[in-house]
XYZ file of C-alpha atoms in Angstrom:
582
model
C -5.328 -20.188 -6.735
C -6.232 -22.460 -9.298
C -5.937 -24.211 -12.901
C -7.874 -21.505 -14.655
C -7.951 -17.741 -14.719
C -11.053 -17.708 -16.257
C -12.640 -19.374 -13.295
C -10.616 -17.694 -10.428
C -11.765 -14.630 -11.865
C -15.529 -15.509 -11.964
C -15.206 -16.474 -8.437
C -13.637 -12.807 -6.966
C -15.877 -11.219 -8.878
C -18.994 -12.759 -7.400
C -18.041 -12.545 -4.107
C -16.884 -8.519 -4.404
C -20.301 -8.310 -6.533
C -18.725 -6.108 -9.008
C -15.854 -6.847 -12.129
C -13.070 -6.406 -10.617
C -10.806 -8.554 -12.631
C -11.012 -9.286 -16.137
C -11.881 -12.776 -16.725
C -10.170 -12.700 -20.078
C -6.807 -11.518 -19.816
C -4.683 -13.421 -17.309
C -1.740 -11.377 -15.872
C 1.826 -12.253 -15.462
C 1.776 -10.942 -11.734
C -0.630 -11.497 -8.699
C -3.478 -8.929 -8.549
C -5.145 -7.494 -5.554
C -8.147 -5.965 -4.411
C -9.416 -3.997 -1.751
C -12.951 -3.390 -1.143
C -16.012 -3.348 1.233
C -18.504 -6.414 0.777
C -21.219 -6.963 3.518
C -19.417 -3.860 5.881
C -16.565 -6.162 5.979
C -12.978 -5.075 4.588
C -11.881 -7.784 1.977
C -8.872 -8.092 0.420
C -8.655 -10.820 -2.838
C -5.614 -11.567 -4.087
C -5.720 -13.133 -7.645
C -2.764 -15.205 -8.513
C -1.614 -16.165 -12.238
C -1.225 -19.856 -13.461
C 1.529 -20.870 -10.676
C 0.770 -24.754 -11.721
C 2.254 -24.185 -15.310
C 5.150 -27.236 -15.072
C 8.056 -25.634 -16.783
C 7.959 -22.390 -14.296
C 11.171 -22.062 -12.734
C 11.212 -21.984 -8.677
C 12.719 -18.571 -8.733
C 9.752 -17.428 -10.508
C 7.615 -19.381 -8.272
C 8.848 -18.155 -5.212
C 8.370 -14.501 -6.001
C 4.767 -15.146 -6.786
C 4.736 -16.429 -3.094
C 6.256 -13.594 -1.876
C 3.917 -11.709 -3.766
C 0.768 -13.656 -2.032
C 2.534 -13.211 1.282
C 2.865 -9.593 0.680
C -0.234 -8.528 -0.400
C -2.349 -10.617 2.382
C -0.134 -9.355 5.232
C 0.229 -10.269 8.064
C -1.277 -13.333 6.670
C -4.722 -14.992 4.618
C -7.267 -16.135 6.460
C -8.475 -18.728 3.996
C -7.038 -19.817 0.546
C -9.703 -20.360 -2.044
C -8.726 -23.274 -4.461
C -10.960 -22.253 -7.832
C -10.831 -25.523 -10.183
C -11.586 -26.404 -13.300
C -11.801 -30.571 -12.547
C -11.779 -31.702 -16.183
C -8.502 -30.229 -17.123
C -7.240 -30.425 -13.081
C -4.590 -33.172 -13.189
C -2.621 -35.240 -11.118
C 0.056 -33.430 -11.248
C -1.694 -29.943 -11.026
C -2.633 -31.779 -7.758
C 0.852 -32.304 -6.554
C 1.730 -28.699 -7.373
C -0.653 -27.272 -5.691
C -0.380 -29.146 -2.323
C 3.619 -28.272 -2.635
C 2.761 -24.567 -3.266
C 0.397 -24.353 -0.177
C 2.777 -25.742 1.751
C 5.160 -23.042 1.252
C 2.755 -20.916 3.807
C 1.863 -22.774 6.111
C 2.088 -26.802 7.535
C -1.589 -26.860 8.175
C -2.575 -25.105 4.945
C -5.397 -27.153 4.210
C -7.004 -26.542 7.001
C -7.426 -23.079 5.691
C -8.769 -24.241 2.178
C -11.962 -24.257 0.377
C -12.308 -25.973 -3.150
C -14.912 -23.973 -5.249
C -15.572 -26.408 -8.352
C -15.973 -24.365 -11.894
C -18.562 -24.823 -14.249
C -17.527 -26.459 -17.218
C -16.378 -25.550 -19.978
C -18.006 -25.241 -23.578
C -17.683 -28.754 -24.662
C -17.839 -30.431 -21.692
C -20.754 -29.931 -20.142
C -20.962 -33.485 -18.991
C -17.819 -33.550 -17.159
C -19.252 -32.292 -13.727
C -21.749 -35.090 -13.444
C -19.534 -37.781 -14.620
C -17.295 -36.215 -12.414
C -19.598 -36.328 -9.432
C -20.522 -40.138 -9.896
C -17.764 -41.340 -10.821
C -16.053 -44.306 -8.274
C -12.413 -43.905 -9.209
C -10.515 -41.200 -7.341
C -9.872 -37.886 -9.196
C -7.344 -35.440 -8.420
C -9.693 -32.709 -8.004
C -11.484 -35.281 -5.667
C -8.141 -35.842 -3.636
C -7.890 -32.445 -3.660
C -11.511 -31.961 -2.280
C -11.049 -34.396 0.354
C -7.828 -32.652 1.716
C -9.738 -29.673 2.143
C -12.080 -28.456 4.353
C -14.761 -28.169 2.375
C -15.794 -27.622 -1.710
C -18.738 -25.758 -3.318
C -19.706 -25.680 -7.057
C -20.785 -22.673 -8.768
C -21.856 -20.542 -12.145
C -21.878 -17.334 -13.456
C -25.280 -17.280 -11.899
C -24.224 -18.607 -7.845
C -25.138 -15.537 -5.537
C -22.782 -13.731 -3.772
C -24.580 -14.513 -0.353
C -23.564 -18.509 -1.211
C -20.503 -18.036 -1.670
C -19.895 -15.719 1.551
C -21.859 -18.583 3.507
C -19.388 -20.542 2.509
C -16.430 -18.489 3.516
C -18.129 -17.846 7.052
C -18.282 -21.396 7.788
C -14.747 -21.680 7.116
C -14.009 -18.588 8.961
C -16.649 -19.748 11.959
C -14.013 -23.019 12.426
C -10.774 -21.531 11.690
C -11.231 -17.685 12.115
C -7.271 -17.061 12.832
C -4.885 -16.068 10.218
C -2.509 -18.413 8.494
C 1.070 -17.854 10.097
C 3.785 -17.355 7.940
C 6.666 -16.134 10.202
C 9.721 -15.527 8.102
C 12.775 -16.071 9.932
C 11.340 -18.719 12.552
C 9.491 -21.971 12.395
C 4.919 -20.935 12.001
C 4.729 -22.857 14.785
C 7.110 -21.689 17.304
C 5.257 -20.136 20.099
C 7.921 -16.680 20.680
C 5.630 -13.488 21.900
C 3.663 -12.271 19.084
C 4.415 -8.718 17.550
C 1.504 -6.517 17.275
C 1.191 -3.311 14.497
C 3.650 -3.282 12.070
C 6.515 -6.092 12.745
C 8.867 -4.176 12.310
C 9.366 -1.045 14.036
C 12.322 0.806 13.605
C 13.429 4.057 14.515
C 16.711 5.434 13.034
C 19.380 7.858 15.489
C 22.695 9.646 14.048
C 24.329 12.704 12.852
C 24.757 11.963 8.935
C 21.458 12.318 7.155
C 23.198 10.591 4.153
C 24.169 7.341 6.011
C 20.717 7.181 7.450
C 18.700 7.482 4.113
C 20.832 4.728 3.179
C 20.493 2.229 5.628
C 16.425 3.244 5.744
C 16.455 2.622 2.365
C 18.184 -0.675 2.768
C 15.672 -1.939 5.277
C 12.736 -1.067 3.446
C 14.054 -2.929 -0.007
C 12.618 -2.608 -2.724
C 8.504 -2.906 -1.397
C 8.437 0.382 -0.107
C 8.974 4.205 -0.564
C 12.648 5.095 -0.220
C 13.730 8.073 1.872
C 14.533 11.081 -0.202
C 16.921 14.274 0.739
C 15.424 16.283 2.658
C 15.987 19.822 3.092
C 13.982 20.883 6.070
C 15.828 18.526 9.144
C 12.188 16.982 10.212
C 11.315 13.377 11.334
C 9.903 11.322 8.155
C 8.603 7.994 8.026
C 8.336 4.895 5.079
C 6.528 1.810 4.930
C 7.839 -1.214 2.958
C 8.117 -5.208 3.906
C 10.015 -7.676 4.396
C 9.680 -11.368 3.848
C 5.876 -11.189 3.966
C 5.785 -8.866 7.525
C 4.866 -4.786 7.483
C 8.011 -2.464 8.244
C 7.453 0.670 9.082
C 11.248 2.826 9.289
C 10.951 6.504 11.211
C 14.046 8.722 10.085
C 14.886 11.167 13.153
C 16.857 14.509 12.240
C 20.088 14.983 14.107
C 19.250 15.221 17.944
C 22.869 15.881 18.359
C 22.687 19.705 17.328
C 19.481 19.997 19.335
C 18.412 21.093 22.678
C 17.312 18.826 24.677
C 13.338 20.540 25.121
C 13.308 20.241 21.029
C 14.792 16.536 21.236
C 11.702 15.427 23.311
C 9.563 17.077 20.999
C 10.824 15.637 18.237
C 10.889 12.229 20.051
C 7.084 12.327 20.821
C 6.365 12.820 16.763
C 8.837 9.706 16.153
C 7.450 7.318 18.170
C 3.781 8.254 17.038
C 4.784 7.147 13.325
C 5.829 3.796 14.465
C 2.732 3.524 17.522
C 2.464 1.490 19.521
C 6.560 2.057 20.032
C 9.282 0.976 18.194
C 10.712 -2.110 18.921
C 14.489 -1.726 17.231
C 16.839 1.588 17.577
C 19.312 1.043 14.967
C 22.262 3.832 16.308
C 24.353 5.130 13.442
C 27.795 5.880 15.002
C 31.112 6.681 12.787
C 33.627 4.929 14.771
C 36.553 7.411 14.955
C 34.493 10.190 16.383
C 31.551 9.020 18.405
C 32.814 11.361 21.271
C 31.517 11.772 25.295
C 29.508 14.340 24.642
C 27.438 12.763 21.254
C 27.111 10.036 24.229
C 25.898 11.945 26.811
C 22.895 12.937 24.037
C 22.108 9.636 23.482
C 22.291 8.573 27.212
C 19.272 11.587 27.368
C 17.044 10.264 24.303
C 17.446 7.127 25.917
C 16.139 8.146 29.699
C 12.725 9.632 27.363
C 11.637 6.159 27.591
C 10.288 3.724 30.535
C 11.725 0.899 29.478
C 15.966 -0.055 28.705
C 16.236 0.875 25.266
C 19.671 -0.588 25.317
C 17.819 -4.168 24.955
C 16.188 -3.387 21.845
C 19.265 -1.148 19.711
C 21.493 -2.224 17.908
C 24.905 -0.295 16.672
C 25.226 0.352 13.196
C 29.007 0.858 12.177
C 28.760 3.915 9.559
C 32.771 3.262 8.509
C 35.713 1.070 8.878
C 37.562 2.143 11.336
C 39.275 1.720 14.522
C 36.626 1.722 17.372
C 37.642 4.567 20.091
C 36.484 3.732 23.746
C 32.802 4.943 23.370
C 32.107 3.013 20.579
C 33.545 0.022 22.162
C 31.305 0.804 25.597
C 27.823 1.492 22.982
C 28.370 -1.941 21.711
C 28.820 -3.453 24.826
C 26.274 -1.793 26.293
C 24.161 -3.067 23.379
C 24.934 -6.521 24.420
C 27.398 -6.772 21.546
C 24.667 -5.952 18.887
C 26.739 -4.409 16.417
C 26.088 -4.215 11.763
C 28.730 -2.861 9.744
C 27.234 -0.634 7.226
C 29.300 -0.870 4.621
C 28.043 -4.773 4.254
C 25.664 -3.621 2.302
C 23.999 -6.577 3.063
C 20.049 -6.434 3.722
C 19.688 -10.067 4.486
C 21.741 -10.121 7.270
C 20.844 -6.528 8.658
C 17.197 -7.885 8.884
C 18.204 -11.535 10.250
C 19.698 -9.190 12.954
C 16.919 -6.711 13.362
C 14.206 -10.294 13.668
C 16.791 -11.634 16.802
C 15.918 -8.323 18.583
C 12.196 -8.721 18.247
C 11.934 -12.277 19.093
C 14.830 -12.070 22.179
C 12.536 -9.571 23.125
C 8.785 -11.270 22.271
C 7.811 -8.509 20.879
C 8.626 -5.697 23.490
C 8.288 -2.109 22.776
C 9.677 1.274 23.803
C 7.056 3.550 25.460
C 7.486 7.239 26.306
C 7.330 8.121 29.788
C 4.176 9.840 31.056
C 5.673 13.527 31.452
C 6.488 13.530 27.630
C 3.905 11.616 25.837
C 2.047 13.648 23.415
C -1.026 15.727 23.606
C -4.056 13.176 22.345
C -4.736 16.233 20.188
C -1.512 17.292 18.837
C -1.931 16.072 15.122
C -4.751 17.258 12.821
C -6.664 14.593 10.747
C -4.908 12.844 8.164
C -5.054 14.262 4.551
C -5.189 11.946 1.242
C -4.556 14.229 -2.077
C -4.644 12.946 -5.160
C -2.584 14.505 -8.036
C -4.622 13.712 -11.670
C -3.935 15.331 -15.051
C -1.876 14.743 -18.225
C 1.358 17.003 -17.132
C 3.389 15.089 -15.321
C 6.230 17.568 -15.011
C 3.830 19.779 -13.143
C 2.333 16.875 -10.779
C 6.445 16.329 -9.722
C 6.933 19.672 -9.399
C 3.250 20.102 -7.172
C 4.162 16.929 -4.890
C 7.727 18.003 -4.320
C 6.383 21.597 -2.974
C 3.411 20.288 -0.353
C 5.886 17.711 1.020
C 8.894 19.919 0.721
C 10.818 16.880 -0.927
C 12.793 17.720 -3.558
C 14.245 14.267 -4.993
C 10.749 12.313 -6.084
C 10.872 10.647 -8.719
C 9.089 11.974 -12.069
C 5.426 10.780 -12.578
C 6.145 10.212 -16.300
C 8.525 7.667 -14.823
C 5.661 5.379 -13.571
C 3.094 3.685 -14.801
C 1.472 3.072 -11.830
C -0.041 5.418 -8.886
C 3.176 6.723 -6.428
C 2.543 7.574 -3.071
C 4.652 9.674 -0.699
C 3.761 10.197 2.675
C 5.250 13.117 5.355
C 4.085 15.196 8.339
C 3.498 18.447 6.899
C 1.650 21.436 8.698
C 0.771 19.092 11.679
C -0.997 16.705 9.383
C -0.289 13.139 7.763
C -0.395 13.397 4.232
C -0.612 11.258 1.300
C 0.298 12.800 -1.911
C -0.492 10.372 -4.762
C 0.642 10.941 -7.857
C -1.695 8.999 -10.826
C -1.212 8.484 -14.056
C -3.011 9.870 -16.888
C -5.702 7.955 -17.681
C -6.520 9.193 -21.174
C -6.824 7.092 -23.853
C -5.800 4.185 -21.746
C -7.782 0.951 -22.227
C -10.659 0.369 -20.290
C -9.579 -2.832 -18.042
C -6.185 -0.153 -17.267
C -8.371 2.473 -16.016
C -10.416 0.755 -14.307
C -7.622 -1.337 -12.332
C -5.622 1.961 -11.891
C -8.766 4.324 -10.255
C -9.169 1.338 -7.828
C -5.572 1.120 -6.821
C -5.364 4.407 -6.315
C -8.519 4.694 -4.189
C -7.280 1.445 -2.186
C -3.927 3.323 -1.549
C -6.127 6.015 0.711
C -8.196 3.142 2.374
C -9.522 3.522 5.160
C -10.011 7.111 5.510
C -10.762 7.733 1.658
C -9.238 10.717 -1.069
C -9.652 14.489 0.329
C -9.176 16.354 -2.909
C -8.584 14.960 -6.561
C -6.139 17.772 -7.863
C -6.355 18.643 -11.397
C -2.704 19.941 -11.684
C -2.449 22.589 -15.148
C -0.043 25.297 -15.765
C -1.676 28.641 -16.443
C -1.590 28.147 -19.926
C -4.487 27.360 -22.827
C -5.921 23.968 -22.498
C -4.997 20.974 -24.487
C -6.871 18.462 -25.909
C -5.713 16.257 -23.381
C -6.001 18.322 -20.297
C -9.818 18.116 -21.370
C -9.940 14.353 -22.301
C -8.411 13.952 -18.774
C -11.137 15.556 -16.514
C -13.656 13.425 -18.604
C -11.921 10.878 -17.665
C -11.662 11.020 -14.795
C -15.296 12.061 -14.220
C -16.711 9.152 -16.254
C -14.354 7.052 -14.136
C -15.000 7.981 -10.423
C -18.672 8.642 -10.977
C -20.820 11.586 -10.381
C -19.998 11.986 -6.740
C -16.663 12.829 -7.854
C -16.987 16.193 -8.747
C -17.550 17.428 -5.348
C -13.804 16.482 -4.412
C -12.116 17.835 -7.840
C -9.843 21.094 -7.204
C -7.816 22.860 -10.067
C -3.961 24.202 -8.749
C -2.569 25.649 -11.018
C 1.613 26.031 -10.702
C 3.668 28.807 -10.960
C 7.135 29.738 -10.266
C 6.504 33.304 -9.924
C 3.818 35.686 -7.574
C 0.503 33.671 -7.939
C -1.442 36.799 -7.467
C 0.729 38.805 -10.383
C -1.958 40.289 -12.993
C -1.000 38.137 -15.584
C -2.060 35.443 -13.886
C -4.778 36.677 -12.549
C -6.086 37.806 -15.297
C -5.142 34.829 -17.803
C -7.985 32.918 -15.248
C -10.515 35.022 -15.199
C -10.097 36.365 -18.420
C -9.913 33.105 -20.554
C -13.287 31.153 -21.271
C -11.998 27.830 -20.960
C -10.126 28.409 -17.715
C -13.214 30.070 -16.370
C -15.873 26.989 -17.836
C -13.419 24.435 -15.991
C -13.454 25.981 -12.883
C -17.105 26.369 -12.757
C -17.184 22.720 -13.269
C -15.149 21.947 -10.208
C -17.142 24.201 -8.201
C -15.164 27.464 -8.330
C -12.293 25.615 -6.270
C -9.271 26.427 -8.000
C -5.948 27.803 -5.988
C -2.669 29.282 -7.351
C 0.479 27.710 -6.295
C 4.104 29.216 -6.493
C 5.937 26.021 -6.393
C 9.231 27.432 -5.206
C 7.555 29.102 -2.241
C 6.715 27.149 1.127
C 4.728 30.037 3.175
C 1.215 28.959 0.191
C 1.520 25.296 1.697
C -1.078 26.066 5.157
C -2.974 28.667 3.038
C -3.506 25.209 0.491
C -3.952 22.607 3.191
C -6.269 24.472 4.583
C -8.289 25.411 1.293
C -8.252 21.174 1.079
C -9.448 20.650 4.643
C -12.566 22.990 4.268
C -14.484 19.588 3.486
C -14.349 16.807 5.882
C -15.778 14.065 3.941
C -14.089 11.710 1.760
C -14.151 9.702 -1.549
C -13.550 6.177 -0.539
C -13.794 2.415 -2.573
C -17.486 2.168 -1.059
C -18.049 5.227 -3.384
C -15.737 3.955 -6.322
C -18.011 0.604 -6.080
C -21.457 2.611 -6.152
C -19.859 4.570 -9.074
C -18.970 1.866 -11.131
C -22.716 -0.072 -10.568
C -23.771 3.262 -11.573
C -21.940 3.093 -14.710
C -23.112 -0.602 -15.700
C -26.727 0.171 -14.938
C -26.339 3.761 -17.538
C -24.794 1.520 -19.950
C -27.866 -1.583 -19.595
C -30.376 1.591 -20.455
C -28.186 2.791 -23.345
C -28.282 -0.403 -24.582
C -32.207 -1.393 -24.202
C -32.892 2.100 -26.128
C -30.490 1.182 -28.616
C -32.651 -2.285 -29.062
C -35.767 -0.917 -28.525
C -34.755 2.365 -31.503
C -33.901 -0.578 -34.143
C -36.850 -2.373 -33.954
C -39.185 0.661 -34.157
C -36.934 1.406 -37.189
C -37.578 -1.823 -38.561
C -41.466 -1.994 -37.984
């Protein structure tokens, strides 16, 4: 945080020792980034101007929430980047109020990193240094735990020194606990905070309330088709939710109900620590009971303690509703509140009456350590966005994502599919796009696999000539990622007919283009009928061939790569003009 963007920027970028934020062009929204500096994991969250006076507190507060958010499950150290001949005293004021919104203690946490000045006052830092009288950024640097001044020339090893001494004293996180006091001492929560697991007959209902929990920060629950356990990540207030959508045990035996209890608590690991039971009130008979009374003996501990009845109607309770909730220690949410505030005020009193306590599955049932296959990250590129939908929807067997074309941004949708977690990402094109876009949107979308890197950049065409664009995009995308890159590009073309008709067959090998652009891919190309399941294994497999992994380490190296081509591009550019002028 800070009184100029400019400076702030300077600062992130020497300590990831790469541009990663434009020192130019301020945002209107806090910026992250992800990526590895010394073998550490580093995330830097970049905020805009939050001391402007006239900003309204709505607006302020969802920057904090923002901060919050992206530093989950809290920052370890606030960097306070200023500019001390324009900081002010009331820039001062602001910014103690602002840090004060995380934490009591938050300067304890703080390290002032003084800016060089600006053209036209180059003076100011010395005057500013010798001067008696007390300065605001000098309050401010007495506050804090320490300052350090620096230039477009400071090393990145300084300022890490810096942030290890800070670490070395504080090392903890700064606690930001949403619904109790930071310093009340309840049992801590460890994975995600919240860990909810989701039990009832009407898919409908449940998509809703999972959808309600999981707000607007994360990926809502689609229709599903196939009756499988999904999962979705979102957040609330700050703290990681993570929201695992069972299929209806209540038409199941009970040998497939404690197999598909085994994948449901693995999504949510190390156990979840709310059941939220979806019950219509009129007709939650004995026997629907005597189902739940089974999923409930699959764990060691009472679940009872940690659910929570969720009223699907209003209606008149019949007796076994009335003994569930009393069972439940009166724990009851009406659904048709439609009120997320108080369904998660509810959900927080579990966890904390709790401290924290978990379900676990007993030992006859836990899962074999090597039931699920590695985790796959794909990454959908290209300039057909129709097609990428269309491509995501069939390897995730999810038929109501939203259109690419509809985002801007990189989407990611997540599902068990063939025994593996996968990521399906969905970019945007990058041709044409401005430089500062591109580069902020490859990152994001390389973050978004972190830690185990992308699998497989899929070029998605339809078997059809090449555009202009379809061919703008690959360069783009190869200029972009770097070099390496092309080892991990696959074509898939989609069809919704036989993928092995002649046609289409022969359109491939017959056609030039087709047959050039698959040569520079490495031959890997694969043809997908996108209204037939059975090719999803067959492709998964064809992915899985290659165990290694584009990851941000290789994005970085790219991108250094890329600065260092264009440094020789310019010296022969220099050193062509002047033999021209001799």
């Amino acid at each position: 945080m800070g009184n100029s963007w400019s400076a702030r920027s300077l600062a992130a970028n020497l300590i990831l020792g790469q541009t990663g934020f434009d020192t130019k062009e301020e945002p209107e929204t806090c910026m992250s980034i992800r990526g590895q500096v010394k073998k550490r994991e580093l995330i830097l969250v970049n905020t805009p101007d939050l001391l402007v006076p006239n900003m309204s507190q709505y607006k302020l507060t969802k920057h904090i929430e923002t901060c919050r958010r992206y530093s989950a499950p809290g920052p370890h150290v606030f960097l306070l980047v200023l500019q001390p001949e324009t900081f002010t005293e009331e820039d001062n004021v602001r910014l103690c109020r602002i840090l004060e919104c995380f934490n009591e203690r938050p300067f304890d946490y703080s390290l002032v990193l003084l800016a060089p000045p600006t053209q036209g006052a180059v003076g100011v830092r010395a005057n500013y240094m010798d001067r008696t009288d007390r300065t605001a950024s000098e309050d401010m640097v007495k506050k804090c735990r320490g300052h350090f001044s620096f230039s477009k020339n400071t090393k990145q090893s300084e300022l890490l020194k810096q942030l290890d001494i800070l670490l070395d004293i504080k090392g903890q996180r700064v606690s930001s606990d949403t619904f109790v006091d930071s310093t009340t001492s309840d049992g801590q929560v460890s994975g995600s905070a919240y860990r909810i697991i989701l039990v009832g007959k009407d898919e409908e209902k449940k998509i809703r309330i999972g959808n309600l929990v999981v707000g607007q920060s994360g990926t809502h629950f689609q229709k599903q088709t196939d009756k499988i356990c999904v999962v979705t990540h979102g957040e609330w207030k700050g703290s990681s939710v993570t929201v695992v959508k069972t299929s209806n045990f209540f038409s199941m035996s009970q040998e497939t109900i404690k197999e598909e209890m085994k994948t449901c608590v693995s999504f949510c690991e190390p156990g979840p620590n709310v059941l939220l039971l979806l019950v219509k009130p009129s007709s939650f008979n004995l026997k629907k009971r005597q189902t739940l009374n089974f999923i409930f003996s699959l764990f060691k501990e009472d679940a009872f303690k940690v659910s929570m009845v969720v009223r699907t109607h209003d209606e008149r309770n019949c007796s076994s509703v009335i003994q569930l909730i009393e069972d439940c220690d009166a724990k009851q949410y009406n659904m048709y509140e439609n009120d997320e505030r108080t369904l998660m005020k509810k959900v927080w009193n579990i966890i904390r009456d709790n401290r924290g306590a978990f379900l676990t599955l007993a030992d006859d049932i836990k899962p074999e350590p090597h039931q699920m296959r590695p985790p796959l990250n794909l990454v959908l590129v290209g300039n057909r966005g129709a097609e990428k939908t269309l491509a995501a929807k069939s390897i995730l067997s999810k038929t109501d994502l939203l259109p690419a074309s509809t985002s801007s941004k990189c989407v990611k949708h997540e599902a068990e599919v063939c025994g593996h977690w996968l990521s399906v990402l969905q970019m945007p094109p990058l041709y044409r796009k401005p430089p500062e876009e591109v580069m902020e949107e490859s990152f994001r979308c390389v973050s978004l696999c972190d830690p185990e890197g992308v699998h497989a950049f899929i070029l998605v065409l339809p078997v059809a000539p090449l555009t202009d664009e379809d061919k703008g995009e690959l360069q783009t995308i190869q200029d972009t990622f770097g070099h390496r890159v092309k080892d991990f590009i696959m074509i898939l073309f989609t069809v919704d007919s036989d993928p092995a008709a002649p046609p289409v067959l022969n359109f491939i090998k017959e056609t030039k283009e087709i047959q050039e652009l698959c040569q520079s891919c490495g031959g890997r190309y694969f043809v997908l009928n996108v209204k037939n399941k059975m090719q999803i294994p067959q492709l998964l497999k064809f992915v899985d061939k290659k165990r290694e992994s584009y990851t941000t380490k290789t994005h970085a190296n790219a991108q250094t790569e890329k600065y260092r081509k264009l440094q020789e591009e310019n010296q022969d550019l220099k050193l062509k003009k002047n033999s021209t002028s001799k």
